Amino acid sequence: MIEQLADHEAAALAAIEAAATMEELQAAKTAVLGKAAPLSEAQRRLGSLPPEDRKDAGRALNAARKVVEARLDARTTELAEAERAAQLVAERLDLTEVPTDVTVGHAHVVTQAWEELEDVFTGMGYRIAEGPQVETDWHNFDALNIPPGHPARDGFDTIYVDHGKPGSTVLRTHTSPVQIRTMLTEEPPIYVVAPGRVFRADTADATHIPVFHQLEGLVIDEGISLADLAGTIEAFTTAYFGPGFSSRLRPNYFPFTEPSAEFDVQRPDGTWLELGGCGIVHPNVLRAGGVDPERWTGFAFGFGIDRLASLKFGIDDLREMYTNDIRFLHQF
Ligand code: PHE
């Protein structure tokens, strides 16, 4: 019987080795260790052996089963690993391949204009200044030579914020309060531009939107004149729009500049579009900003970034820029 056991063991190991998949291995396991397996049959025959042989045969049988079981375990691990590796290869995704029909997003047309303008002005030696969108009425009006009751306040369609004393907090109606904040924190000479969001209680139409963007410019230095202002406006419009565009100043009134002007840009087709306001900083505004008007003079200008972008790209309705129709935005 012990000799037979050696044959059974060898046959069992060969069957295990031959299994190439987990399924085949499962079948082999039943064949070599199941009820009908030669080793199990030998087990059942143990009882009929003479008592003196039974002990050695039993030991040999156990040893054979152990060898077979160990080989089964090892083969199970081997096949599981192989199957897992095959699965990984089969399910592999090539993430390095960029599909060509996916479009990549880009900055909004107004953001593009904002950033280009920053580039133009920093290229001319200006720094970027900032101020809060929720502003005190003092910075937004009083300090800009618009005292309470001044008719110019009505022209701004101000949105008030319910904070502090009634009427004391506003959503800034223009970027001009940044002039005051800059003068109060910096010593002249000052060369800054302040792009930012502004708010007016306007009904939206083709040329107005209640939330829009302006870019303020402020220069304070010795001996600044209207000629410097006109030259600066001409320089930035040609830098931003390119050749074929030009600018002009038309006399106007703003409480915070004296003299004041409106500036227009001429399109290559000869037509003009009003872009913003400008002028020589009023002495009262310099004083409110803590700047000595006897020594320093300056100019300021402010215009709508949204309107500038619409002019450059020939967009004839400002509202189009904010309905966020991707087919529209995609063009710019
Ligand atoms: N703040 C003015 C406006 O919003 C524009 C302006 C700025 C005019 C600076 C003169 C000087 O209409």
GROMACS .gro file of C-alpha atoms and ligand atoms in nm:
model
  344
    1MET     CA    1   0.000   0.000   0.000
    2ILE     CA    2   0.283   0.239   0.083
    3GLU     CA    3   0.422   0.194  -0.267
    4GLN     CA    4   0.081   0.266  -0.417
    5LEU     CA    5   0.064   0.581  -0.212
    6ALA     CA    6   0.377   0.712  -0.379
    7ASP     CA    7   0.212   0.660  -0.719
    8HIS     CA    8  -0.108   0.833  -0.606
    9GLU     CA    9   0.090   1.126  -0.477
   10ALA     CA   10   0.288   1.158  -0.801
   11ALA     CA   11  -0.031   1.139  -1.008
   12ALA     CA   12  -0.201   1.399  -0.785
   13LEU     CA   13   0.092   1.641  -0.817
   14ALA     CA   14   0.090   1.597  -1.195
   15ALA     CA   15  -0.285   1.671  -1.210
   16ILE     CA   16  -0.237   1.987  -1.004
   17GLU     CA   17   0.050   2.098  -1.223
   18ALA     CA   18  -0.158   2.043  -1.537
   19ALA     CA   19  -0.437   2.278  -1.424
   20ALA     CA   20  -0.397   2.600  -1.622
   21THR     CA   21  -0.690   2.796  -1.479
   22MET     CA   22  -0.861   2.831  -1.143
   23GLU     CA   23  -1.152   2.633  -1.281
   24GLU     CA   24  -0.929   2.344  -1.387
   25LEU     CA   25  -0.753   2.358  -1.053
   26GLN     CA   26  -1.087   2.331  -0.872
   27ALA     CA   27  -1.163   2.014  -1.075
   28ALA     CA   28  -0.816   1.875  -1.001
   29LYS     CA   29  -0.870   1.936  -0.630
   30THR     CA   30  -1.185   1.726  -0.633
   31ALA     CA   31  -1.005   1.456  -0.830
   32VAL     CA   32  -0.703   1.431  -0.596
   33LEU     CA   33  -0.859   1.499  -0.253
   34GLY     CA   34  -1.234   1.440  -0.305
   35LYS     CA   35  -1.431   1.133  -0.192
   36ALA     CA   36  -1.352   0.936  -0.506
   37ALA     CA   37  -0.981   1.025  -0.504
   38PRO     CA   38  -0.732   0.734  -0.476
   39LEU     CA   39  -0.590   0.887  -0.158
   40SER     CA   40  -0.938   0.896   0.002
   41GLU     CA   41  -0.999   0.542  -0.106
   42ALA     CA   42  -0.669   0.436   0.053
   43GLN     CA   43  -0.781   0.613   0.369
   44ARG     CA   44  -1.094   0.401   0.376
   45ARG     CA   45  -0.892   0.085   0.325
   46LEU     CA   46  -0.668   0.162   0.625
   47GLY     CA   47  -0.913  -0.009   0.860
   48SER     CA   48  -0.884  -0.339   0.679
   49LEU     CA   49  -0.503  -0.355   0.708
   50PRO     CA   50  -0.342  -0.575   0.968
   51PRO     CA   51  -0.292  -0.370   1.288
   52GLU     CA   52   0.089  -0.388   1.263
   53ASP     CA   53   0.088  -0.226   0.918
   54ARG     CA   54  -0.183   0.029   0.993
   55LYS     CA   55   0.039   0.279   1.177
   56ASP     CA   56   0.305   0.314   0.906
   57ALA     CA   57   0.046   0.322   0.630
   58GLY     CA   58  -0.150   0.591   0.818
   59ARG     CA   59   0.160   0.804   0.860
   60ALA     CA   60   0.253   0.765   0.492
   61LEU     CA   61  -0.102   0.855   0.391
   62ASN     CA   62  -0.099   1.173   0.601
   63ALA     CA   63   0.239   1.274   0.461
   64ALA     CA   64   0.113   1.223   0.104
   65ARG     CA   65  -0.202   1.430   0.169
   66LYS     CA   66   0.009   1.710   0.318
   67VAL     CA   67   0.235   1.722   0.014
   68VAL     CA   68  -0.064   1.728  -0.218
   69GLU     CA   69  -0.241   1.997  -0.014
   70ALA     CA   70   0.070   2.216  -0.003
   71ARG     CA   71   0.110   2.188  -0.377
   72LEU     CA   72  -0.258   2.278  -0.424
   73ASP     CA   73  -0.217   2.591  -0.212
   74ALA     CA   74   0.092   2.697  -0.398
   75ARG     CA   75  -0.071   2.640  -0.738
   76THR     CA   76  -0.380   2.836  -0.624
   77THR     CA   77  -0.164   3.135  -0.541
   78GLU     CA   78   0.024   3.108  -0.870
   79LEU     CA   79  -0.291   3.092  -1.081
   80ALA     CA   80  -0.462   3.373  -0.888
   81GLU     CA   81  -0.165   3.597  -0.951
   82ALA     CA   82  -0.153   3.509  -1.318
   83GLU     CA   83  -0.526   3.575  -1.359
   84ARG     CA   84  -0.501   3.909  -1.180
   85ALA     CA   85  -0.210   4.012  -1.402
   86ALA     CA   86  -0.405   3.912  -1.713
   87GLN     CA   87  -0.705   4.111  -1.592
   88LEU     CA   88  -0.489   4.421  -1.537
   89VAL     CA   89  -0.357   4.400  -1.889
   90ALA     CA   90  -0.705   4.348  -2.033
   91GLU     CA   91  -0.858   4.637  -1.841
   92ARG     CA   92  -0.574   4.878  -1.888
   93LEU     CA   93  -0.681   5.231  -1.993
   94ASP     CA   94  -0.442   5.446  -2.188
   95LEU     CA   95  -0.484   5.782  -2.018
   96THR     CA   96  -0.204   5.943  -2.214
   97GLU     CA   97  -0.420   5.966  -2.521
   98VAL     CA   98  -0.594   6.307  -2.550
   99PRO     CA   99  -0.913   6.284  -2.749
  100THR     CA  100  -0.912   6.544  -3.023
  101ASP     CA  101  -1.281   6.631  -3.002
  102VAL     CA  102  -1.264   6.775  -2.648
  103THR     CA  103  -1.239   7.154  -2.633
  104VAL     CA  104  -1.036   7.328  -2.367
  105GLY     CA  105  -1.194   7.631  -2.196
  106HIS     CA  106  -1.048   7.978  -2.189
  107ALA     CA  107  -1.085   8.306  -2.002
  108HIS     CA  108  -1.408   8.502  -2.047
  109VAL     CA  109  -1.388   8.781  -2.306
  110VAL     CA  110  -1.406   9.046  -2.031
  111THR     CA  111  -1.134   8.875  -1.825
  112GLN     CA  112  -0.917   8.869  -2.136
  113ALA     CA  113  -0.969   9.243  -2.189
  114TRP     CA  114  -0.902   9.313  -1.819
  115GLU     CA  115  -0.574   9.119  -1.831
  116GLU     CA  116  -0.462   9.272  -2.159
  117LEU     CA  117  -0.526   9.619  -2.021
  118GLU     CA  118  -0.323   9.539  -1.711
  119ASP     CA  119  -0.042   9.433  -1.944
  120VAL     CA  120  -0.068   9.752  -2.147
  121PHE     CA  121  -0.053   9.975  -1.840
  122THR     CA  122   0.213   9.786  -1.650
  123GLY     CA  123   0.413   9.807  -1.972
  124MET     CA  124   0.376  10.185  -1.946
  125GLY     CA  125   0.509  10.181  -1.588
  126TYR     CA  126   0.181  10.173  -1.395
  127ARG     CA  127   0.112   9.955  -1.092
  128ILE     CA  128  -0.219   9.779  -1.019
  129ALA     CA  129  -0.427   9.916  -0.728
  130GLU     CA  130  -0.737   9.771  -0.564
  131GLY     CA  131  -1.030   9.872  -0.349
  132PRO     CA  132  -1.338   9.706  -0.199
  133GLN     CA  133  -1.660   9.656  -0.395
  134VAL     CA  134  -1.865   9.742  -0.085
  135GLU     CA  135  -1.758  10.100  -0.021
  136THR     CA  136  -1.835  10.386   0.216
  137ASP     CA  137  -2.034  10.672   0.067
  138TRP     CA  138  -1.744  10.894   0.177
  139HIS     CA  139  -1.494  10.720  -0.052
  140ASN     CA  140  -1.748  10.674  -0.332
  141PHE     CA  141  -1.885  11.032  -0.321
  142ASP     CA  142  -1.779  11.289  -0.055
  143ALA     CA  143  -1.405  11.250  -0.099
  144LEU     CA  144  -1.457  11.276  -0.475
  145ASN     CA  145  -1.606  11.622  -0.432
  146ILE     CA  146  -1.965  11.498  -0.441
  147PRO     CA  147  -2.113  11.610  -0.105
  148PRO     CA  148  -2.456  11.487   0.013
  149GLY     CA  149  -2.731  11.649  -0.193
  150HIS     CA  150  -2.501  11.707  -0.491
  151PRO     CA  151  -2.700  11.640  -0.809
  152ALA     CA  152  -2.423  11.413  -0.941
  153ARG     CA  153  -2.524  11.154  -0.679
  154ASP     CA  154  -2.853  11.102  -0.862
  155GLY     CA  155  -2.672  11.029  -1.187
  156PHE     CA  156  -2.507  10.723  -1.041
  157ASP     CA  157  -2.817  10.509  -0.966
  158THR     CA  158  -2.655  10.392  -0.648
  159ILE     CA  159  -2.729  10.057  -0.487
  160TYR     CA  160  -2.716  10.101  -0.109
  161VAL     CA  161  -2.616   9.831   0.137
  162ASP     CA  162  -2.814   9.790   0.459
  163HIS     CA  163  -2.516   9.840   0.689
  164GLY     CA  164  -2.432  10.110   0.943
  165LYS     CA  165  -2.606  10.446   0.920
  166PRO     CA  166  -2.868  10.449   0.640
  167GLY     CA  167  -2.699  10.559   0.317
  168SER     CA  168  -2.347  10.521   0.454
  169THR     CA  169  -2.255  10.201   0.269
  170VAL     CA  170  -2.282  10.149  -0.107
  171LEU     CA  171  -2.186   9.904  -0.376
  172ARG     CA  172  -1.927  10.123  -0.545
  173THR     CA  173  -2.075  10.293  -0.849
  174HIS     CA  174  -1.734  10.346  -1.010
  175THR     CA  175  -1.368  10.263  -0.951
  176SER     CA  176  -1.288  10.627  -0.864
  177PRO     CA  177  -1.292  10.563  -0.484
  178VAL     CA  178  -0.970  10.367  -0.543
  179GLN     CA  179  -0.812  10.707  -0.627
  180ILE     CA  180  -0.882  10.818  -0.270
  181ARG     CA  181  -0.766  10.493  -0.111
  182THR     CA  182  -0.442  10.503  -0.310
  183MET     CA  183  -0.365  10.866  -0.223
  184LEU     CA  184  -0.433  10.795   0.144
  185THR     CA  185  -0.189  10.504   0.156
  186GLU     CA  186   0.085  10.607  -0.088
  187GLU     CA  187   0.311  10.904  -0.132
  188PRO     CA  188   0.329  11.070  -0.476
  189PRO     CA  189   0.449  11.026  -0.741
  190ILE     CA  190   0.164  10.781  -0.807
  191TYR     CA  191   0.105  10.591  -1.131
  192VAL     CA  192  -0.168  10.331  -1.081
  193VAL     CA  193  -0.456  10.164  -1.263
  194ALA     CA  194  -0.741  10.001  -1.072
  195PRO     CA  195  -0.954   9.754  -1.267
  196GLY     CA  196  -1.260   9.624  -1.086
  197ARG     CA  197  -1.630   9.548  -1.064
  198VAL     CA  198  -1.883   9.827  -1.019
  199PHE     CA  199  -2.260   9.835  -0.965
  200ARG     CA  200  -2.550  10.057  -1.070
  201ALA     CA  201  -2.925  10.020  -1.032
  202ASP     CA  202  -2.963  10.021  -1.410
  203THR     CA  203  -3.198   9.818  -1.622
  204ALA     CA  204  -2.994   9.609  -1.861
  205ASP     CA  205  -3.005   9.710  -2.225
  206ALA     CA  206  -2.768   9.686  -2.519
  207THR     CA  207  -2.524   9.940  -2.371
  208HIS     CA  208  -2.586   9.908  -1.993
  209ILE     CA  209  -2.561   9.626  -1.744
  210PRO     CA  210  -2.609   9.674  -1.368
  211VAL     CA  211  -2.288   9.490  -1.278
  212PHE     CA  212  -1.996   9.581  -1.498
  213HIS     CA  213  -1.624   9.655  -1.491
  214GLN     CA  214  -1.421   9.971  -1.504
  215LEU     CA  215  -1.057  10.054  -1.518
  216GLU     CA  216  -0.948  10.362  -1.328
  217GLY     CA  217  -0.622  10.541  -1.393
  218LEU     CA  218  -0.456  10.786  -1.155
  219VAL     CA  219  -0.135  10.979  -1.200
  220ILE     CA  220  -0.006  11.223  -0.939
  221ASP     CA  221   0.327  11.389  -1.002
  222GLU     CA  222   0.485  11.732  -1.038
  223GLY     CA  223   0.390  11.936  -1.344
  224ILE     CA  224   0.127  11.697  -1.485
  225SER     CA  225  -0.088  11.860  -1.755
  226LEU     CA  226  -0.382  11.787  -1.980
  227ALA     CA  227  -0.135  11.706  -2.258
  228ASP     CA  228   0.000  11.415  -2.050
  229LEU     CA  229  -0.355  11.288  -2.009
  230ALA     CA  230  -0.435  11.312  -2.382
  231GLY     CA  231  -0.107  11.144  -2.473
  232THR     CA  232  -0.169  10.861  -2.225
  233ILE     CA  233  -0.516  10.792  -2.359
  234GLU     CA  234  -0.392  10.789  -2.717
  235ALA     CA  235  -0.106  10.557  -2.617
  236PHE     CA  236  -0.322  10.301  -2.440
  237THR     CA  237  -0.600  10.295  -2.701
  238THR     CA  238  -0.355  10.230  -2.983
  239ALA     CA  239  -0.171   9.970  -2.770
  240TYR     CA  240  -0.496   9.790  -2.687
  241PHE     CA  241  -0.684   9.820  -3.017
  242GLY     CA  242  -0.393   9.822  -3.254
  243PRO     CA  243  -0.341  10.051  -3.551
  244GLY     CA  244  -0.648  10.196  -3.722
  245PHE     CA  245  -0.807  10.316  -3.397
  246SER     CA  246  -0.761  10.663  -3.250
  247SER     CA  247  -0.903  10.869  -2.964
  248ARG     CA  248  -1.034  11.218  -2.889
  249LEU     CA  249  -1.133  11.421  -2.582
  250ARG     CA  250  -1.460  11.616  -2.559
  251PRO     CA  251  -1.523  11.870  -2.281
  252ASN     CA  252  -1.750  11.733  -2.012
  253TYR     CA  253  -1.820  11.768  -1.641
  254PHE     CA  254  -1.723  11.547  -1.348
  255PRO     CA  255  -1.716  11.678  -0.990
  256PHE     CA  256  -1.380  11.512  -0.920
  257THR     CA  257  -1.187  11.649  -1.219
  258GLU     CA  258  -1.143  12.004  -1.347
  259PRO     CA  259  -1.123  12.045  -1.636
  260SER     CA  260  -1.305  11.726  -1.733
  261ALA     CA  261  -1.348  11.546  -2.060
  262GLU     CA  262  -1.513  11.245  -2.209
  263PHE     CA  263  -1.297  11.032  -2.432
  264ASP     CA  264  -1.410  10.854  -2.743
  265VAL     CA  265  -1.247  10.591  -2.958
  266GLN     CA  266  -1.269  10.594  -3.334
  267ARG     CA  267  -1.313  10.263  -3.512
  268PRO     CA  268  -1.138  10.188  -3.842
  269ASP     CA  269  -1.473  10.251  -4.016
  270GLY     CA  270  -1.460  10.610  -3.890
  271THR     CA  271  -1.740  10.588  -3.631
  272TRP     CA  272  -1.685  10.704  -3.272
  273LEU     CA  273  -1.779  10.535  -2.945
  274GLU     CA  274  -1.780  10.702  -2.606
  275LEU     CA  275  -1.554  10.507  -2.374
  276GLY     CA  276  -1.508  10.692  -2.046
  277GLY     CA  277  -1.433  11.006  -1.854
  278CYS     CA  278  -1.115  11.180  -1.754
  279GLY     CA  279  -0.967  11.508  -1.639
  280ILE     CA  280  -0.723  11.688  -1.414
  281VAL     CA  281  -0.775  11.579  -1.052
  282HIS     CA  282  -0.975  11.844  -0.862
  283PRO     CA  283  -0.780  12.012  -0.577
  284ASN     CA  284  -1.056  11.910  -0.333
  285VAL     CA  285  -0.997  11.546  -0.426
  286LEU     CA  286  -0.622  11.583  -0.374
  287ARG     CA  287  -0.691  11.734  -0.030
  288ALA     CA  288  -0.932  11.453   0.063
  289GLY     CA  289  -0.652  11.211  -0.029
  290GLY     CA  290  -0.400  11.399   0.184
  291VAL     CA  291  -0.205  11.528  -0.117
  292ASP     CA  292  -0.083  11.892  -0.127
  293PRO     CA  293  -0.241  12.059  -0.434
  294GLU     CA  294   0.022  12.337  -0.423
  295ARG     CA  295   0.294  12.089  -0.503
  296TRP     CA  296   0.130  11.800  -0.692
  297THR     CA  297  -0.103  11.782  -0.987
  298GLY     CA  298  -0.247  11.480  -1.158
  299PHE     CA  299  -0.492  11.332  -1.399
  300ALA     CA  300  -0.746  11.054  -1.370
  301PHE     CA  301  -0.951  10.854  -1.616
  302GLY     CA  302  -1.206  10.575  -1.596
  303PHE     CA  303  -1.378  10.362  -1.856
  304GLY     CA  304  -1.583  10.046  -1.893
  305ILE     CA  305  -1.383   9.732  -1.962
  306ASP     CA  306  -1.692   9.546  -2.089
  307ARG     CA  307  -1.764   9.826  -2.334
  308LEU     CA  308  -1.402   9.832  -2.446
  309ALA     CA  309  -1.409   9.458  -2.514
  310SER     CA  310  -1.740   9.488  -2.701
  311LEU     CA  311  -1.583   9.760  -2.913
  312LYS     CA  312  -1.276   9.557  -2.995
  313PHE     CA  313  -1.471   9.247  -3.093
  314GLY     CA  314  -1.772   9.416  -3.251
  315ILE     CA  315  -2.021   9.282  -2.994
  316ASP     CA  316  -2.324   9.506  -3.028
  317ASP     CA  317  -2.518   9.401  -2.716
  318LEU     CA  318  -2.338   9.397  -2.378
  319ARG     CA  319  -2.595   9.152  -2.238
  320GLU     CA  320  -2.465   8.884  -2.475
  321MET     CA  321  -2.147   8.870  -2.273
  322TYR     CA  322  -2.329   8.757  -1.959
  323THR     CA  323  -2.590   8.511  -2.080
  324ASN     CA  324  -2.300   8.264  -2.095
  325ASP     CA  325  -2.404   8.092  -2.413
  326ILE     CA  326  -2.098   7.882  -2.480
  327ARG     CA  327  -2.140   7.916  -2.858
  328PHE     CA  328  -2.113   8.292  -2.819
  329LEU     CA  329  -1.826   8.296  -2.567
  330HIS     CA  330  -1.633   8.043  -2.770
  331GLN     CA  331  -1.571   8.300  -3.043
  332PHE     CA  332  -1.342   8.517  -2.836
  333PHE     N1  333  -1.586  10.763  -1.246
  333PHE     C1  334  -1.635  10.818  -1.369
  333PHE     C2  335  -1.758  10.738  -1.413
  333PHE     O1  336  -1.777  10.630  -1.368
  333PHE     C3  337  -1.531  10.815  -1.479
  333PHE     C4  338  -1.415  10.908  -1.450
  333PHE     C5  339  -1.305  10.859  -1.385
  333PHE     C6  340  -1.418  11.042  -1.488
  333PHE     C7  341  -1.196  10.943  -1.360
  333PHE     C8  342  -1.313  11.124  -1.462
  333PHE     C9  343  -1.202  11.076  -1.399
  333PHE     O2  344  -1.836  10.786  -1.494
   0.00000   0.00000   0.00000
